[in-house]
């Protein structure tokens, strides 16, 4: 099981829990990659959810699709990427009735973006649960050019838009669903320490 | 009113300077010889004549130049001014608060004529005259918050109050000590303060928030905060850090007195009447080390504060690398004599430097 205990951090950094079955008229489950395992665990504990569940899954490079489908959710969709799936996600939020329970699992980037959509659609954060699984990579905003770099797993890293070398902060914006990246060699251009895997 | 507005810049050739009057009224932030975070808040109901605390919104010799600098920052990066859709009413509240305060307190500079909702605003220093309809967004060239804060020194955060918290839902932020409005907009009090060391653990933010939630209309409050800036650069934003960060490395023992500036923020808190939002103006005053040490008490004290400041704070405030150089300079102005309590320079009772 690919779970990770995040060390204590600053107050803007999100914390995640373990998905709990909650009573609701409908259940929307959005996961990417190993996030599928959290949904499978949830379904094992509360199989009755699945008949009212809509599962939206982005496998990335994993293959949990068949196992998820085998849970027999009322609706199942598999998309190639978050950006491909997002219009569908928005549509589902728009239609959903009050009493919808939202379950998000997988990478921080997936959960953060789906959470931000749900909040914009007017869902209260108390109706939304998140469970981290899989990659520790982060979605980063470059504070200088504002470009977002997805799946950053090393610190420092190079902004995929402006090319600056950025260090990875824990400061997190829920609105942007991103952590902040700040130029690491501003005071000594060219002096960029070797990149290390996050939390290594 | 005899105030002369300086022709000066806060970038490139840095022609910014403080007159003797500005030095005399500088809001020196240390009331004793050491510094630690505290819930340092007091009422903002005037202060000694000609001090920066006297008026609700202090207008000083840097006004016109600061507004030109703000306009330049906004041309380069419009995201420095943002307002979430539900904050427009608070913007009108703020416009009213500033126009009324300034026209009452600086009648030679600002006039506000009101007939019902038809308002006529005259800002003489900036050469602005506008007729508009109060609460009608279409009658101003910008949104109300942007319009009035393009004419008022200091950054502005406008906080929505809900769920027993404050939410940074609007702001004009071009003279900030290295934080990003674009990143922090929408955050609550604890989230935008997340990067600050030590203060969360000391319970400071919990107590401060409680105080702020209870601020009433007509009873504003204030506090001081401070940091260090090399060159009189107003726009020390994270957005532009990759451009200005290098300037921190240009300090030498020869130029430090002129180049190194103590940056003091006079932060005030006003409850707004219609929106129940809280507005948080952050007014920045810059003063070079050489001007500070012209007051013997301030020179002695600044040396002691900088010397004894905990590492975490020096690192957070971004001057840990330059601290040794600062102390080489400042220690020349500290002869070890005791200092009087309080922030004022107390020149009549302070001995001159004993060398
Ligand atoms: C509601 C009004 C306030 C706003 C909008 C505000 C905003 C901020 C922001 C944006 C920062 C920079 C954080 C960063 O590093 O990214 C900061 C720092 C800080 N704030 Fe506030 N703040 C407010 C009220 C207060 C109050 C009432 C206190 C009282 C104790 C306080 C204490 C501090 C301290 C100690 C720091 C660190 C400053 C330094 O060391 O330079 N703030 N604030």
Short mmCIF file of N, CA and C in Angstrom, two decimals, chain B residues 262-322:
data_model
loop_
_atom_site.label_atom_id
_atom_site.label_comp_id
_atom_site.label_asym_id
_atom_site.label_seq_id
_atom_site.Cartn_x
_atom_site.Cartn_y
_atom_site.Cartn_z
N UNK B 262 16.24 50.38 7.01
CA UNK B 262 15.26 49.76 7.91
C UNK B 262 13.90 50.07 7.29
N UNK B 263 13.11 49.03 7.17
CA UNK B 263 11.80 49.16 6.51
C UNK B 263 10.73 48.94 7.57
N UNK B 264 9.98 49.95 7.86
CA UNK B 264 8.98 49.86 8.92
C UNK B 264 7.59 49.95 8.33
N UNK B 265 6.74 49.04 8.76
CA UNK B 265 5.35 49.06 8.31
C UNK B 265 4.46 49.55 9.44
N UNK B 266 3.76 50.64 9.19
CA UNK B 266 2.70 51.07 10.10
C UNK B 266 1.43 50.39 9.61
N UNK B 267 0.98 49.41 10.39
CA UNK B 267 -0.19 48.62 9.99
C UNK B 267 -1.39 49.09 10.80
N UNK B 268 -2.47 49.39 10.10
CA UNK B 268 -3.67 49.84 10.81
C UNK B 268 -4.84 48.94 10.44
N UNK B 269 -5.87 48.98 11.26
CA UNK B 269 -7.02 48.10 11.09
C UNK B 269 -8.29 48.90 11.27
N UNK B 270 -9.13 48.94 10.22
CA UNK B 270 -10.39 49.68 10.30
C UNK B 270 -11.55 48.75 9.95
N UNK B 271 -12.59 48.80 10.75
CA UNK B 271 -13.83 48.08 10.39
C UNK B 271 -14.58 48.93 9.36
N UNK B 272 -15.11 48.30 8.33
CA UNK B 272 -15.84 49.02 7.29
C UNK B 272 -17.35 48.88 7.52
N UNK B 273 -18.10 49.96 7.29
CA UNK B 273 -19.48 50.01 7.78
C UNK B 273 -20.49 49.11 7.07
N UNK B 274 -20.52 49.08 5.74
CA UNK B 274 -21.59 48.36 5.06
C UNK B 274 -21.27 46.88 4.90
N UNK B 275 -20.02 46.60 4.56
CA UNK B 275 -19.61 45.23 4.25
C UNK B 275 -19.20 44.45 5.49
N UNK B 276 -18.97 45.15 6.60
CA UNK B 276 -18.39 44.54 7.81
C UNK B 276 -17.01 43.93 7.53
N UNK B 277 -16.39 44.29 6.43
CA UNK B 277 -15.03 43.82 6.15
C UNK B 277 -14.06 44.60 7.04
N UNK B 278 -12.84 44.09 7.10
CA UNK B 278 -11.79 44.78 7.83
C UNK B 278 -10.77 45.23 6.79
N UNK B 279 -10.34 46.49 6.87
CA UNK B 279 -9.28 46.88 5.95
C UNK B 279 -7.99 47.03 6.72
N UNK B 280 -6.92 46.56 6.07
CA UNK B 280 -5.61 46.49 6.71
C UNK B 280 -4.61 47.24 5.84
N UNK B 281 -4.46 48.56 6.05
CA UNK B 281 -3.44 49.31 5.32
C UNK B 281 -2.07 49.01 5.91
N UNK B 282 -1.09 48.81 5.05
CA UNK B 282 0.28 48.52 5.47
C UNK B 282 1.15 49.61 4.88
N UNK B 283 1.48 50.58 5.69
CA UNK B 283 2.20 51.75 5.19
C UNK B 283 3.69 51.56 5.45
N UNK B 284 4.47 51.67 4.38
CA UNK B 284 5.91 51.40 4.46
C UNK B 284 6.72 52.68 4.58
N UNK B 285 7.57 52.74 5.60
CA UNK B 285 8.52 53.85 5.76
C UNK B 285 9.92 53.28 5.66
N UNK B 286 10.74 53.90 4.83
CA UNK B 286 12.12 53.44 4.65
C UNK B 286 13.07 54.48 5.22
N UNK B 287 14.11 54.00 5.91
CA UNK B 287 15.14 54.95 6.35
C UNK B 287 16.50 54.28 6.33
N UNK B 288 17.48 55.01 5.78
CA UNK B 288 18.82 54.46 5.66
C UNK B 288 19.46 54.35 7.04
N UNK B 289 20.38 53.41 7.17
CA UNK B 289 21.11 53.26 8.44
C UNK B 289 21.77 54.58 8.85
N UNK B 290 22.32 55.30 7.86
CA UNK B 290 23.03 56.53 8.25
C UNK B 290 22.08 57.58 8.81
N UNK B 291 20.85 57.57 8.33
CA UNK B 291 19.88 58.51 8.91
C UNK B 291 19.41 58.03 10.29
N UNK B 292 19.30 56.74 10.45
CA UNK B 292 18.88 56.22 11.77
C UNK B 292 19.91 56.57 12.84
N UNK B 293 21.18 56.35 12.53
CA UNK B 293 22.20 56.57 13.57
C UNK B 293 22.43 58.06 13.84
N UNK B 294 21.77 58.92 13.06
CA UNK B 294 21.84 60.35 13.39
C UNK B 294 21.10 60.64 14.69
N UNK B 295 20.28 59.70 15.14
CA UNK B 295 19.64 59.79 16.46
C UNK B 295 20.40 58.83 17.37
N UNK B 296 21.18 59.35 18.32
CA UNK B 296 22.05 58.48 19.12
C UNK B 296 21.32 57.31 19.77
N UNK B 297 20.12 57.55 20.27
CA UNK B 297 19.39 56.45 20.93
C UNK B 297 19.05 55.35 19.93
N UNK B 298 18.61 55.75 18.74
CA UNK B 298 18.23 54.78 17.73
C UNK B 298 19.44 53.97 17.25
N UNK B 299 20.59 54.62 17.13
CA UNK B 299 21.80 53.92 16.70
C UNK B 299 22.20 52.85 17.70
N UNK B 300 22.25 53.23 18.96
CA UNK B 300 22.61 52.25 20.00
C UNK B 300 21.64 51.07 19.97
N UNK B 301 20.37 51.42 19.93
CA UNK B 301 19.34 50.36 20.04
C UNK B 301 19.32 49.46 18.82
N UNK B 302 19.43 50.01 17.64
CA UNK B 302 19.36 49.17 16.44
C UNK B 302 20.50 48.16 16.45
N UNK B 303 21.68 48.58 16.90
CA UNK B 303 22.79 47.64 16.99
C UNK B 303 22.43 46.46 17.89
N UNK B 304 21.84 46.75 19.02
CA UNK B 304 21.54 45.69 19.99
C UNK B 304 20.44 44.76 19.47
N UNK B 305 19.43 45.34 18.83
CA UNK B 305 18.33 44.52 18.31
C UNK B 305 18.85 43.60 17.21
N UNK B 306 19.60 44.15 16.27
CA UNK B 306 20.07 43.35 15.15
C UNK B 306 21.03 42.26 15.66
N UNK B 307 21.87 42.63 16.61
CA UNK B 307 22.85 41.69 17.16
C UNK B 307 22.16 40.51 17.85
N UNK B 308 21.10 40.79 18.61
CA UNK B 308 20.50 39.76 19.46
C UNK B 308 19.27 39.10 18.85
N UNK B 309 18.90 39.47 17.65
CA UNK B 309 17.69 38.91 17.05
C UNK B 309 17.87 37.40 16.81
N UNK B 310 16.89 36.58 17.20
CA UNK B 310 16.99 35.13 16.95
C UNK B 310 17.23 34.84 15.47
N UNK B 311 18.03 33.81 15.22
CA UNK B 311 18.37 33.40 13.86
C UNK B 311 17.13 33.22 12.97
N UNK B 312 16.11 32.61 13.54
CA UNK B 312 14.90 32.33 12.73
C UNK B 312 14.33 33.62 12.16
N UNK B 313 14.34 34.67 12.97
CA UNK B 313 13.77 35.93 12.51
C UNK B 313 14.68 36.60 11.48
N UNK B 314 15.98 36.55 11.74
CA UNK B 314 16.91 37.16 10.78
C UNK B 314 16.84 36.44 9.44
N UNK B 315 16.65 35.12 9.48
CA UNK B 315 16.54 34.35 8.24
C UNK B 315 15.23 34.67 7.54
N UNK B 316 14.15 34.67 8.30
CA UNK B 316 12.83 34.95 7.71
C UNK B 316 12.80 36.34 7.08
N UNK B 317 13.40 37.31 7.77
CA UNK B 317 13.40 38.67 7.27
C UNK B 317 14.43 38.88 6.17
N UNK B 318 15.21 37.85 5.89
CA UNK B 318 16.06 37.87 4.70
C UNK B 318 17.37 38.62 4.84
N UNK B 319 17.86 38.85 6.09
CA UNK B 319 19.13 39.57 6.18
C UNK B 319 20.20 38.81 6.93
N UNK B 320 20.03 37.51 7.08
CA UNK B 320 20.99 36.76 7.89
C UNK B 320 22.39 36.82 7.27
N UNK B 321 22.47 36.79 5.94
CA UNK B 321 23.79 36.83 5.31
C UNK B 321 24.47 38.18 5.52
N UNK B 322 23.68 39.23 5.58
CA UNK B 322 24.27 40.56 5.74
C UNK B 322 24.41 41.01 7.19
#
